[in-house]
Tab-separated table of N, CA, C and O in Angstrom:
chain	number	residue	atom	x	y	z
A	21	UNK	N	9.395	17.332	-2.468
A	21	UNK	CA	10.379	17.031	-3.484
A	21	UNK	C	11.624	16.452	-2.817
A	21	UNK	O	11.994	16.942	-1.750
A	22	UNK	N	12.172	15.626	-3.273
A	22	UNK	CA	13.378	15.351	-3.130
A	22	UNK	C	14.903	16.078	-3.016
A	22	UNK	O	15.417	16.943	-3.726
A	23	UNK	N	15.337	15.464	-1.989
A	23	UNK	CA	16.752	16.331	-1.534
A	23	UNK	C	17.758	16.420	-2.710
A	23	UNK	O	18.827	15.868	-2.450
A	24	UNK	N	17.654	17.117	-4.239
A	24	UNK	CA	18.296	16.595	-4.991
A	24	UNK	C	19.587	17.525	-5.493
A	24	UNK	O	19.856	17.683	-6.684
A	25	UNK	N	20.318	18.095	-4.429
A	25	UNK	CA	21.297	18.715	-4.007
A	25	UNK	C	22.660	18.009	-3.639
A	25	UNK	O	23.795	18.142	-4.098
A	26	UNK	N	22.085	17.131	-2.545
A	26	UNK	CA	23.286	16.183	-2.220
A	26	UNK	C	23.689	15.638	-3.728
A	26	UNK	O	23.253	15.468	-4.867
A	27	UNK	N	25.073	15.465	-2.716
A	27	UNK	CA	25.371	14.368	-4.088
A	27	UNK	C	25.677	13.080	-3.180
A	27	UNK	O	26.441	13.254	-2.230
A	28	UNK	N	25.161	11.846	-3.390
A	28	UNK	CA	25.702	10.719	-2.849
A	28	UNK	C	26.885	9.817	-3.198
A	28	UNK	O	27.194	9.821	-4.390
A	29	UNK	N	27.720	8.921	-2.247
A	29	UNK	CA	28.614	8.354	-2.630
A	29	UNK	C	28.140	7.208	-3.417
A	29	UNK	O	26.946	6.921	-3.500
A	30	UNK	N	29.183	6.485	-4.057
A	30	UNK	CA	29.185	5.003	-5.104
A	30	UNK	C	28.463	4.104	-3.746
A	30	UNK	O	27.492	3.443	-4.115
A	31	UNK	N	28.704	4.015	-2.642
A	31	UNK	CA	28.100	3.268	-1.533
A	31	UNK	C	27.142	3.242	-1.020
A	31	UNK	O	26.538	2.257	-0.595
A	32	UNK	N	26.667	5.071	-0.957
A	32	UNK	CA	24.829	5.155	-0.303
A	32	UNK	C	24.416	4.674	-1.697
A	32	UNK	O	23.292	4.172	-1.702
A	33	UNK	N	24.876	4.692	-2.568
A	33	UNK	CA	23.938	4.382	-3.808
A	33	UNK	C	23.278	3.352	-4.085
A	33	UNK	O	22.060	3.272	-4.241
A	34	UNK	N	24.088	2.504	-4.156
A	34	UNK	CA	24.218	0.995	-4.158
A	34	UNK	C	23.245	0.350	-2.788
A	34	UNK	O	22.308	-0.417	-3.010
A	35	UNK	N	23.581	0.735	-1.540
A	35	UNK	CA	22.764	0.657	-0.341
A	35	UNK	C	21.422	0.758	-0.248
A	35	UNK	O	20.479	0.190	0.304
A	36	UNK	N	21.707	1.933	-1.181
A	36	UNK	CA	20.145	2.682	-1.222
A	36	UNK	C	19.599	1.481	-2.085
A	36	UNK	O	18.849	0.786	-1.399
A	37	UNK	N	19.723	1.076	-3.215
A	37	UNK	CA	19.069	0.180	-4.015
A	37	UNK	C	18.891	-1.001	-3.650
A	37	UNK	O	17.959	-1.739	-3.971
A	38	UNK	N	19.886	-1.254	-2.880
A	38	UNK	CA	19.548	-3.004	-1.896
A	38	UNK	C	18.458	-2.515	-1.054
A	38	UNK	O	17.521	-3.298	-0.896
A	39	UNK	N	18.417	-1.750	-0.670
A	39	UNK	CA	17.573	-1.617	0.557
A	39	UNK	C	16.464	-1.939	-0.174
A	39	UNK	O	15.862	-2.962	0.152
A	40	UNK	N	15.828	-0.905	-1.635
A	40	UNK	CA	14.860	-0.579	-2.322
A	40	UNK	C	14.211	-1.825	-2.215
A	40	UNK	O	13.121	-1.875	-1.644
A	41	UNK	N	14.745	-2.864	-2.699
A	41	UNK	CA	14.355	-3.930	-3.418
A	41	UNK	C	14.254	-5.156	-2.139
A	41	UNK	O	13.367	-6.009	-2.097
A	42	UNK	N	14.962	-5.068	-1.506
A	42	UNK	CA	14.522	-6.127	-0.018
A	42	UNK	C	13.035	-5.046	0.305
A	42	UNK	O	12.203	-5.586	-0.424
A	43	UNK	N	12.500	-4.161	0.815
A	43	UNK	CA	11.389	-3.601	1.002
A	43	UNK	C	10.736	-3.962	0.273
A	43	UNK	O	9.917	-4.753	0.742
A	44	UNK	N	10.619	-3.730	-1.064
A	44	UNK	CA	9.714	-4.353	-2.327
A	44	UNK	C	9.242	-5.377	-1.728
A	44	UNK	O	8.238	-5.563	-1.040
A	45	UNK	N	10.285	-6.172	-2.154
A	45	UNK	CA	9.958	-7.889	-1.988
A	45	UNK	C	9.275	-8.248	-0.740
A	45	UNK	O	8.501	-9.194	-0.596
A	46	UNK	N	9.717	-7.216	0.339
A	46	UNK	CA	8.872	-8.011	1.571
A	46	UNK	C	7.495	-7.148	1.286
A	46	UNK	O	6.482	-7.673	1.749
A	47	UNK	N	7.377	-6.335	0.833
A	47	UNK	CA	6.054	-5.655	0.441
A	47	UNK	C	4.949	-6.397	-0.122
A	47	UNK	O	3.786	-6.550	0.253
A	48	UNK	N	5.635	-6.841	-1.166
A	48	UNK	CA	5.078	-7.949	-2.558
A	48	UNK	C	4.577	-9.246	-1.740
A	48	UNK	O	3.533	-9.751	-2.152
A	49	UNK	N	5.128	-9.770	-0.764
A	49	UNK	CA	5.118	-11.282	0.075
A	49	UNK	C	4.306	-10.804	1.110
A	49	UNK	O	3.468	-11.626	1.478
A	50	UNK	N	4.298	-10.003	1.544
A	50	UNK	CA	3.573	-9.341	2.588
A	50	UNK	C	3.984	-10.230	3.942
A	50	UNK	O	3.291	-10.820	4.772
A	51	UNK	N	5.482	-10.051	3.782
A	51	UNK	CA	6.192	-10.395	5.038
A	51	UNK	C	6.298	-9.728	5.895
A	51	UNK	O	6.963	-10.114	6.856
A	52	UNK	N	5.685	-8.445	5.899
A	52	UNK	CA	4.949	-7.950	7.081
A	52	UNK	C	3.636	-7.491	7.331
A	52	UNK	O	3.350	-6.703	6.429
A	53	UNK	N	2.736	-7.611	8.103
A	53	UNK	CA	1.511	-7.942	8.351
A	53	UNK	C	1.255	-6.466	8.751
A	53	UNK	O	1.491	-6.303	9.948
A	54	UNK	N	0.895	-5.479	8.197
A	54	UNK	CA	-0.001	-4.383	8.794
A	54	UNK	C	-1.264	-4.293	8.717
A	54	UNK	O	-1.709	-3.678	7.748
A	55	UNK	N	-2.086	-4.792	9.571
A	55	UNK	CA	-3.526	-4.980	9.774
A	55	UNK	C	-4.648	-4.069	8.655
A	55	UNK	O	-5.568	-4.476	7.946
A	56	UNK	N	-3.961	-2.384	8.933
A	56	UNK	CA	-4.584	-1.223	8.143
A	56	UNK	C	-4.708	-1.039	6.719
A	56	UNK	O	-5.454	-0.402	5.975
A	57	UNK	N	-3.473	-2.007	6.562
A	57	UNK	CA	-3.378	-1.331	4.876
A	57	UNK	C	-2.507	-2.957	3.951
A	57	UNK	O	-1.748	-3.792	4.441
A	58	UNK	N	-2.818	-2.891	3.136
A	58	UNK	CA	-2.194	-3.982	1.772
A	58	UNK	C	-0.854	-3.625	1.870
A	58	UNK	O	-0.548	-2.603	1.255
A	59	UNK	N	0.053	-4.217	2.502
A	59	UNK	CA	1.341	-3.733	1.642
A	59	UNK	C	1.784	-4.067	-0.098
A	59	UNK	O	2.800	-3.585	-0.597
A	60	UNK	N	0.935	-4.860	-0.773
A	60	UNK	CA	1.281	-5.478	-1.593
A	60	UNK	C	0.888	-4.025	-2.809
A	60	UNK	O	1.307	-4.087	-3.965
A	61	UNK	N	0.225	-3.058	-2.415
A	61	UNK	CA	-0.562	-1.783	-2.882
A	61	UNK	C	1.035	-0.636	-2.528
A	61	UNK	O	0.861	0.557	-2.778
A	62	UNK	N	2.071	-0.941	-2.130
A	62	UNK	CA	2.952	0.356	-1.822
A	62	UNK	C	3.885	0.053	-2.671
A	62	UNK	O	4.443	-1.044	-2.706
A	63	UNK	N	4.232	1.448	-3.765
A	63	UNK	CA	5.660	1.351	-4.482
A	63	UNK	C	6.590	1.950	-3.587
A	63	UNK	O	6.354	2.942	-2.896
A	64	UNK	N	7.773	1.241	-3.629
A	64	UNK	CA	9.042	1.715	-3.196
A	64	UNK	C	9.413	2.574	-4.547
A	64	UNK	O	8.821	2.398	-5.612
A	65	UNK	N	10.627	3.665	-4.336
A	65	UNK	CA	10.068	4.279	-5.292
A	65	UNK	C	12.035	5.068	-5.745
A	65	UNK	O	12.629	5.459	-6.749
A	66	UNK	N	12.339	4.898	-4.152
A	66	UNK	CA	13.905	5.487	-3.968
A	66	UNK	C	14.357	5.130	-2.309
A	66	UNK	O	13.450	4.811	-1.540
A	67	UNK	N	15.388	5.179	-1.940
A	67	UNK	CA	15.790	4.855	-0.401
A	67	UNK	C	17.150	5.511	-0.820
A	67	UNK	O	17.997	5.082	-1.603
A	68	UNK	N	17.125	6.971	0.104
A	68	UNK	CA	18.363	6.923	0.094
A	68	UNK	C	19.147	7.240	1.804
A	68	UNK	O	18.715	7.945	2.716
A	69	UNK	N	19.985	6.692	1.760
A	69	UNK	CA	20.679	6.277	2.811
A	69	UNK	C	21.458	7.789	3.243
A	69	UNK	O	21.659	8.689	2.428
A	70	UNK	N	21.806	7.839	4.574
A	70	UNK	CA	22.582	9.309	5.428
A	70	UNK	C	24.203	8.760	4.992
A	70	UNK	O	24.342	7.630	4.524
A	71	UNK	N	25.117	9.470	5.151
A	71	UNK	CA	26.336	9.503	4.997
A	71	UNK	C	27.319	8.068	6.088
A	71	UNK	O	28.297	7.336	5.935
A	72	UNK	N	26.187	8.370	7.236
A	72	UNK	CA	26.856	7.295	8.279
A	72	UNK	C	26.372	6.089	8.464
A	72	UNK	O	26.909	5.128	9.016
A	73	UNK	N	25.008	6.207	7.827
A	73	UNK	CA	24.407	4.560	7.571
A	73	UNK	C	23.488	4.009	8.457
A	73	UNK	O	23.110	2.845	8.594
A	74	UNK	N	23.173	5.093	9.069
A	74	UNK	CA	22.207	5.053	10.444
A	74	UNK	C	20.882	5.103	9.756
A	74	UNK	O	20.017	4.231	9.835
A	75	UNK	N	20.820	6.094	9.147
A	75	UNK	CA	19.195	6.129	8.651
A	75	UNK	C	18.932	6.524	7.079
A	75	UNK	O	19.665	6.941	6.181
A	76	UNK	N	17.584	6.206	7.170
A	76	UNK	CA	17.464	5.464	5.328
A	76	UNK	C	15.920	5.895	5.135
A	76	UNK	O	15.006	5.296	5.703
A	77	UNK	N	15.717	7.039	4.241
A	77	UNK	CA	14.442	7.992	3.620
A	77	UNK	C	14.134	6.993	2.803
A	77	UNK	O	15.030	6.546	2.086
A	78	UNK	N	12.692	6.385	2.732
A	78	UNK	CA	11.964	5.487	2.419
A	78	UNK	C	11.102	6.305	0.928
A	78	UNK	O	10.232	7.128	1.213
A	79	UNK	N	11.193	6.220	0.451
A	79	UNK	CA	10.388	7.176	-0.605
A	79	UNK	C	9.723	6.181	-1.470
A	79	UNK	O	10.106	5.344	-2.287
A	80	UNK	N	8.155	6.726	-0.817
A	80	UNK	CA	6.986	5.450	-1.314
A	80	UNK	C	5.505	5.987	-1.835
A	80	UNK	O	5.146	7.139	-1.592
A	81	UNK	N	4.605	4.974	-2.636
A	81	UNK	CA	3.682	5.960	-3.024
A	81	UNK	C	2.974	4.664	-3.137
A	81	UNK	O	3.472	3.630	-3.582
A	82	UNK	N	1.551	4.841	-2.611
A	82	UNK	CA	0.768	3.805	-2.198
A	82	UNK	C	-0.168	3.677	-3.847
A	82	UNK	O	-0.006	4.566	-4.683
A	83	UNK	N	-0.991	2.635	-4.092
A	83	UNK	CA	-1.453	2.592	-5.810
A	83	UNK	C	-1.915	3.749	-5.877
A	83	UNK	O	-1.963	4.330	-4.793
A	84	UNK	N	-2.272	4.294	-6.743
A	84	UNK	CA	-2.765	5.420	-7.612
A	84	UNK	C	-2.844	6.739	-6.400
A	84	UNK	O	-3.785	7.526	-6.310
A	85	UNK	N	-1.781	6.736	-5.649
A	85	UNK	CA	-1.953	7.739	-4.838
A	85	UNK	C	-2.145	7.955	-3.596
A	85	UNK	O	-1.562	8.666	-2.777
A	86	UNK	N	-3.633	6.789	-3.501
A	86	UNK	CA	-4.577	7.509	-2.326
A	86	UNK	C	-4.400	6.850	-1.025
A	86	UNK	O	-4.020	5.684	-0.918
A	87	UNK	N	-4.646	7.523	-0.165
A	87	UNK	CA	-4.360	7.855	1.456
A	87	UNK	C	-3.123	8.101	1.908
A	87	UNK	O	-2.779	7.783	3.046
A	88	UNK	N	-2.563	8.522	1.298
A	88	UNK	CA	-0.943	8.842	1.309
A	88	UNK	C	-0.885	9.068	3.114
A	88	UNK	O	-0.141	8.457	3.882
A	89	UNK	N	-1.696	9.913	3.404
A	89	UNK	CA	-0.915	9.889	4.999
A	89	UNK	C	-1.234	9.114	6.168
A	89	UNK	O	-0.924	9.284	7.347
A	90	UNK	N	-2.094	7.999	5.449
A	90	UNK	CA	-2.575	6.972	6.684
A	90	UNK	C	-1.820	6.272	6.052
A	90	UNK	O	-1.615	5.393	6.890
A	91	UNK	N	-1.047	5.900	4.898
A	91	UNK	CA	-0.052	4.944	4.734
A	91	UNK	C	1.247	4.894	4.971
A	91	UNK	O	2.036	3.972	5.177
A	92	UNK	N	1.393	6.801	4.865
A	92	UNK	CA	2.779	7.157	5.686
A	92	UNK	C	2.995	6.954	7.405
A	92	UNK	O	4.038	6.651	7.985
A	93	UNK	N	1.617	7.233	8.005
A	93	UNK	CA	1.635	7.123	9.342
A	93	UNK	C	1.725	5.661	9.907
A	93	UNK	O	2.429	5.311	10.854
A	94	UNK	N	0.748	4.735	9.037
A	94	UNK	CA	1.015	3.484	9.527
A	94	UNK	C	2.699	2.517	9.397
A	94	UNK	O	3.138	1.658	10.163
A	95	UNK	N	3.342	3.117	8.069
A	95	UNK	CA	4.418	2.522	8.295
A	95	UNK	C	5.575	2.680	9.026
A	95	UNK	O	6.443	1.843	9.272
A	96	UNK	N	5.463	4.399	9.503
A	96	UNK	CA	5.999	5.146	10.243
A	96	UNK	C	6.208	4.520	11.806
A	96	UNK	O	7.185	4.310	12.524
A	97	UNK	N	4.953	4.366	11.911
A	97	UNK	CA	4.359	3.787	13.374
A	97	UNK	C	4.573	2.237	13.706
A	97	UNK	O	4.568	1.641	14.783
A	98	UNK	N	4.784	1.749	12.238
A	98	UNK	CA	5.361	0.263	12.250
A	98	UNK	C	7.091	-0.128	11.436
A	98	UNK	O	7.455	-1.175	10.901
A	99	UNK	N	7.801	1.092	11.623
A	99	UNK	CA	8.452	0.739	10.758
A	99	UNK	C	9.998	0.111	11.465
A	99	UNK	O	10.944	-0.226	10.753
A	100	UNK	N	10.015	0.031	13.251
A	100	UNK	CA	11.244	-0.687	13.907
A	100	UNK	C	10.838	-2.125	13.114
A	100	UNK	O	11.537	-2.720	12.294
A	101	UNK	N	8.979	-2.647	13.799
A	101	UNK	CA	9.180	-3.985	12.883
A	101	UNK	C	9.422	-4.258	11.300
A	101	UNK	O	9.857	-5.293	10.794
A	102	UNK	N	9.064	-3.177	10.715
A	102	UNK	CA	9.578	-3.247	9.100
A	102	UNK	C	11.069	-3.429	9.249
A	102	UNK	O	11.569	-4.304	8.540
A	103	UNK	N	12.077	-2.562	10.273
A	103	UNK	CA	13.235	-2.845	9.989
A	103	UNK	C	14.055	-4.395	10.623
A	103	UNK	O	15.192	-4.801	10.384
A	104	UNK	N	13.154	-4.901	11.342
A	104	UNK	CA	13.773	-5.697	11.770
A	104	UNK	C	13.563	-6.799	11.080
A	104	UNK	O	14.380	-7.690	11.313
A	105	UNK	N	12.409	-7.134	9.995
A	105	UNK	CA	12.044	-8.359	8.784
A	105	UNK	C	13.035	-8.016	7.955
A	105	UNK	O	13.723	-8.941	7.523
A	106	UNK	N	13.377	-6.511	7.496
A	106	UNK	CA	14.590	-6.628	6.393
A	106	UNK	C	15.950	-6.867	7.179
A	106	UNK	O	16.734	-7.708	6.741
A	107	UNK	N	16.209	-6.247	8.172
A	107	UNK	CA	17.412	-6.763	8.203
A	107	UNK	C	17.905	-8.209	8.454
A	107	UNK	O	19.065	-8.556	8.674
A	108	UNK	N	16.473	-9.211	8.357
A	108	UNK	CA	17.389	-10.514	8.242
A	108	UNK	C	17.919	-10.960	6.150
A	108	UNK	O	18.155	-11.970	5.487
A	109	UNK	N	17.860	-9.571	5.944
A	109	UNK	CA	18.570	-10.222	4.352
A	109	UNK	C	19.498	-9.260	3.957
A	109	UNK	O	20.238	-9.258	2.973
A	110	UNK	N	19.316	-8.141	5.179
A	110	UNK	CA	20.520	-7.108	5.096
A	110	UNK	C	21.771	-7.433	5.145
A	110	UNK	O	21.927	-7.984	6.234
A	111	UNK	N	23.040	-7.394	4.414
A	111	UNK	CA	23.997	-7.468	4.441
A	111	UNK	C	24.827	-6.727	5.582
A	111	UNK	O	25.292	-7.031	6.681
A	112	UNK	N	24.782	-5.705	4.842
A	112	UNK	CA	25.926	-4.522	5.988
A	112	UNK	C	25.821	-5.124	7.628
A	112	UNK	O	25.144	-6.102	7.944
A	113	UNK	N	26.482	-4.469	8.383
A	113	UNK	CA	26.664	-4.370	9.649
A	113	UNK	C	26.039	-4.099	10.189
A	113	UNK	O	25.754	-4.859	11.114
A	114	UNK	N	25.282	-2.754	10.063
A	114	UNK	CA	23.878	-1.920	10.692
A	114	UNK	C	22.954	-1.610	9.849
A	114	UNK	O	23.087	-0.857	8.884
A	115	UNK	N	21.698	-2.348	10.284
A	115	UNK	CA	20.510	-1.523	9.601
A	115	UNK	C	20.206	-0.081	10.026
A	115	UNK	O	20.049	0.239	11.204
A	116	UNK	N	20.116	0.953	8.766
A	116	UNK	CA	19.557	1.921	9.248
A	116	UNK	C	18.547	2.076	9.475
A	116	UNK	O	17.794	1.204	9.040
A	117	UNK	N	17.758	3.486	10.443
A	117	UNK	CA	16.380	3.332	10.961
A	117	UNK	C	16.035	4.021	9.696
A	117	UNK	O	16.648	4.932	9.139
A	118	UNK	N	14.954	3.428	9.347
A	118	UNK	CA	13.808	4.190	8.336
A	118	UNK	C	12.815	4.763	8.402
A	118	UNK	O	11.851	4.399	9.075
A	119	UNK	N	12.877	5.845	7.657
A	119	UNK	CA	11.896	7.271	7.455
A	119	UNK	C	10.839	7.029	6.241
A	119	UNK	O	11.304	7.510	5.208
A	120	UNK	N	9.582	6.443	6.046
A	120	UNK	CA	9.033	6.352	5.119
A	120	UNK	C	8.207	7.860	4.927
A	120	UNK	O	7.657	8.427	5.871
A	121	UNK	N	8.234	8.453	3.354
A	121	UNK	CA	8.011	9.796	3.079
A	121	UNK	C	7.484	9.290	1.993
A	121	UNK	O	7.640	8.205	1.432
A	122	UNK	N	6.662	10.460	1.702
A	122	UNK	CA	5.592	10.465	0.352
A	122	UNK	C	6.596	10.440	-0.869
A	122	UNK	O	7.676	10.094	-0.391
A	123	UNK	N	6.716	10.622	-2.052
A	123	UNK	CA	7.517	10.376	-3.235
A	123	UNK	C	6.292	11.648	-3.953
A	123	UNK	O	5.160	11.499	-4.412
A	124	UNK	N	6.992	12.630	-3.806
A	124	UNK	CA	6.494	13.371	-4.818
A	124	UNK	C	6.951	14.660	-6.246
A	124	UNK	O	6.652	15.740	-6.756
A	125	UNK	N	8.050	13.268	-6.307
A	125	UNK	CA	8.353	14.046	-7.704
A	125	UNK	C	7.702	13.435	-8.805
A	125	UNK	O	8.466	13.529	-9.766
A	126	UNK	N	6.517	12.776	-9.169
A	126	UNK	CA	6.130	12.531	-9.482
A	126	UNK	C	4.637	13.810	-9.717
A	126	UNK	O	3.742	14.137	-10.495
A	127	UNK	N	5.227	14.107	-8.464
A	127	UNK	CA	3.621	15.255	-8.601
A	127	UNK	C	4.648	16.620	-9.484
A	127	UNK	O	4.447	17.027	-10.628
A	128	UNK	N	5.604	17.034	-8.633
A	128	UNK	CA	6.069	18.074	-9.221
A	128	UNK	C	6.643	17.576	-11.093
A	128	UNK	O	6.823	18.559	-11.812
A	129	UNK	N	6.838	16.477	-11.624
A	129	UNK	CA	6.849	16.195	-12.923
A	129	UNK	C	5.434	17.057	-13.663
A	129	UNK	O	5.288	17.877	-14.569
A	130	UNK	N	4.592	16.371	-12.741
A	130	UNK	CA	3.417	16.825	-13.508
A	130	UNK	C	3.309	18.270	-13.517
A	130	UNK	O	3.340	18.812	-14.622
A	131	UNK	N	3.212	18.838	-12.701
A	131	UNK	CA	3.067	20.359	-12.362
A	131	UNK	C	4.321	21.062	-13.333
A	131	UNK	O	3.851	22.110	-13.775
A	132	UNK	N	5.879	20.858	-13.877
A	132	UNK	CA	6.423	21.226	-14.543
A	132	UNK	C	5.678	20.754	-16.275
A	132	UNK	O	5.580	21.528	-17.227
A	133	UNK	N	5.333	19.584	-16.250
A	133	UNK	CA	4.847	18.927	-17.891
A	133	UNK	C	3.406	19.967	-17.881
A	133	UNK	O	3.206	20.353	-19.033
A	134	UNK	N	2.525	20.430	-17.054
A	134	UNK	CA	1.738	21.617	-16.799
A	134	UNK	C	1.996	22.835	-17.425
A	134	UNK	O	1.610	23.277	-18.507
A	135	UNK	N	2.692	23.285	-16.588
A	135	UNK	CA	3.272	24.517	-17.278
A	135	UNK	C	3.951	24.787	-18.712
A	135	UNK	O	3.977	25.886	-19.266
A	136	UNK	N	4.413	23.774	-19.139
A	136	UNK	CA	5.343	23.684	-20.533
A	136	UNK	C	4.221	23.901	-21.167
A	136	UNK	O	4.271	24.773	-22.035
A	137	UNK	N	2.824	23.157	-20.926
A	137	UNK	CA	2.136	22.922	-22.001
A	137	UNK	C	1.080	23.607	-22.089
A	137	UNK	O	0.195	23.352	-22.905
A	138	UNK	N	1.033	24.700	-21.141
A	138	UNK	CA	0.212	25.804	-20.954
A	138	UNK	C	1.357	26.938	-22.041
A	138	UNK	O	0.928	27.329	-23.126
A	139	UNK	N	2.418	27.239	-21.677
A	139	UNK	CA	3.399	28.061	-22.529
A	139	UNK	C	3.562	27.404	-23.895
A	139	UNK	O	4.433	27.916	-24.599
A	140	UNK	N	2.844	26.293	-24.446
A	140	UNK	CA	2.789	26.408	-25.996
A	140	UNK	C	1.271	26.967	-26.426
A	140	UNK	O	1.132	27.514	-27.520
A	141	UNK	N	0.317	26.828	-25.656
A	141	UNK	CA	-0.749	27.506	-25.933
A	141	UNK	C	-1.131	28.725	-26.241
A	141	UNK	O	-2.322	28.967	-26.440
């Protein structure tokens, strides 16, 4: 689940969403070449950025789920060159290093919409 405690500034916010969407797009173009896997198959999903701008939680979920940890490991394992294709459209000063992680509030949605609907039964 998601760190959803913090509270972020008007700036990681915004950051976070540029980031989102340059990843997308190079996802979608498949402006980067990972031999193992389709990138054109990975949702970006959230990115949110650290306080100092160094590093940036990738929160992704490959189509309908499956191989979640050979898709986390491969981008993991490729992700200096992932950062170095986005930062030629990065604005800021410093790219942060990126942490690509599973996205699973999507699972815990379900598991709460679960339970509700077991307690009207």
């Amino acid at each position: 689940m998601k760190d959803s405690h913090q509270t972020y500034s008007q700036r990681q916010l915004k950051a976070g969403e540029n980031l989102k969407k340059i990843l997308a797009r190079m996802f979608i173009r498949q402006n980067v070449v990972l031999h193992e896997i389709d990138t054109k198959l990975i949702t970006i999903t959230e990115v949110r950025i650290s306080p100092d701008f160094k590093h940036a939680k990738v929160f992704f979920l490959p189509l309908a789920g499956r191989e979640i940890i050979k898709f986390s490991n491969i981008l993991n394992q490729n992700c200096s060159e992932i950062k170095k294709i986005a930062s030629k459209e990065w604005t800021a000063k410093f790219m942060p290093n990126l942490n690509f992680v599973k996205d699973e509030s999507f699972d815990y949605a379900e598991k709460i919409e679960n339970l509700l609907s077991k307690d009207k039964n």
